[in-house]
């Protein structure tokens, strides 16, 4: 598989027609009444019934054959290093494998598995700037990887954050993975980051691997990062009463990860629902990690939360699309005019007992991915990783 993202070579117009079910990614209206989506030059330009939208001049026509179109999935928590390689599990092509699981955008929570990762201030800044540049230049399979997430150390001063922001760094790695593990220092640095437009997240719970440490509710609430990273632990979760304190004690994002405690994820989900705060729920895998790499991790989280957490499947898809896009101000994640034309086309997996794709997910099955599209360009067809979709879309014209 070529690692360079295919680029459109001229004006492009994508038409996806015969959509059986269109998931919007937006919790307030998760299902759209439309069977056709049009994208020009990588952006969505029309959503509606075939007779009402202008499909003339298409450069690519996809016949969805009655299957389901959703925004491409967003993994809010990954640990990339360089290229499509992870030294943590000595694997290559893991990002391409995620694309086959419907993931079109990834957000780095720190490039922490870099062998010999620098921990001095000049070195960690250089590493972050390198990662931001490298992953924007090389997009495996076309996947958008927002990387360059420095792991903060106690010696940093405000000017370091200003310099990082000026250099294009927009994220902090998980607070707590470096030397900063106390609330007051974390709060001060998260504030500096925010002042310069850098988003923040924190490692919540017990140590993930030897060398990381415990971050409890007091540190999480004092640090006040934009996202409460893996509130269900990575893997060791905080006790339920502390999870509830965090949910109630702030309005920040509540991130649930695959490489965490699944019972605690369900506890967080129920707590957020009681509070009427499901829009705060976002999903990640926290891979590569000790638990490995999960190409289907985001689909598995959607299915887990829907089936065991009694959440309609169309809402669970919003956790991995629109909620994350809004919280992290991404231009993808929603089927809306002007948004990036990033889609995953799915169908009920063959032999799932569900009546339809949503029912099958609510029964705990995974959907079959039939196609991924990024920036209006078809990237993959029938997934090599999901259970086979009943029907897969076809490219019927170019
Ligand atoms: Zn972590």
Short mmCIF file of N, CA and C in Angstrom, two decimals, residues 7 27 35-36 39 43 124 129 141 149 157 199 210 257 270 298 300 319 326 373:
data_model
loop_
_atom_site.label_atom_id
_atom_site.label_comp_id
_atom_site.label_asym_id
_atom_site.label_seq_id
_atom_site.Cartn_x
_atom_site.Cartn_y
_atom_site.Cartn_z
N UNK A 7 -3.48 12.52 -4.08
CA UNK A 7 -4.02 13.88 -4.11
C UNK A 7 -4.88 14.04 -5.36
N UNK A 27 -25.49 14.60 17.44
CA UNK A 27 -26.43 13.96 18.37
C UNK A 27 -27.83 14.54 18.30
N UNK A 35 -30.59 10.75 0.43
CA UNK A 35 -30.01 9.55 -0.17
C UNK A 35 -28.81 9.87 -1.06
N UNK A 36 -28.43 11.16 -1.09
CA UNK A 36 -27.34 11.57 -1.97
C UNK A 36 -26.47 12.62 -1.27
N UNK A 39 -19.75 16.07 -3.05
CA UNK A 39 -18.58 16.78 -2.52
C UNK A 39 -17.76 17.30 -3.69
N UNK A 43 -14.74 18.93 -0.28
CA UNK A 43 -15.67 19.46 0.73
C UNK A 43 -17.11 19.10 0.34
N UNK A 124 12.31 18.09 23.58
CA UNK A 124 10.88 17.73 23.48
C UNK A 124 10.14 18.68 22.55
N UNK A 129 7.63 19.39 17.13
CA UNK A 129 7.57 20.10 15.83
C UNK A 129 7.85 19.12 14.70
N UNK A 141 -2.28 6.10 3.74
CA UNK A 141 -3.61 5.81 3.21
C UNK A 141 -4.49 7.04 3.09
N UNK A 149 2.52 16.39 19.74
CA UNK A 149 1.89 16.64 21.04
C UNK A 149 2.94 16.47 22.13
N UNK A 157 8.77 26.93 30.47
CA UNK A 157 8.30 28.27 30.84
C UNK A 157 7.29 28.73 29.78
N UNK A 199 -4.49 22.78 22.48
CA UNK A 199 -5.44 21.95 23.24
C UNK A 199 -4.70 20.99 24.15
N UNK A 210 5.30 0.68 32.93
CA UNK A 210 6.31 1.09 33.90
C UNK A 210 6.91 2.44 33.51
N UNK A 257 -11.62 5.04 26.14
CA UNK A 257 -10.71 4.37 25.21
C UNK A 257 -10.86 2.84 25.26
N UNK A 270 -23.01 6.03 31.71
CA UNK A 270 -24.27 6.16 32.46
C UNK A 270 -24.30 7.47 33.25
N UNK A 298 -12.28 1.56 17.36
CA UNK A 298 -13.35 2.57 17.47
C UNK A 298 -14.70 1.92 17.19
N UNK A 300 -15.39 -1.14 17.77
CA UNK A 300 -15.65 -1.98 18.94
C UNK A 300 -16.18 -1.14 20.11
N UNK A 319 -20.41 9.73 19.08
CA UNK A 319 -19.29 9.82 20.03
C UNK A 319 -17.95 9.82 19.28
N UNK A 326 -16.40 18.56 17.10
CA UNK A 326 -16.78 19.83 17.72
C UNK A 326 -15.84 20.18 18.87
N UNK A 373 -13.57 7.04 2.35
CA UNK A 373 -13.33 8.20 1.47
C UNK A 373 -12.75 9.30 2.34
#
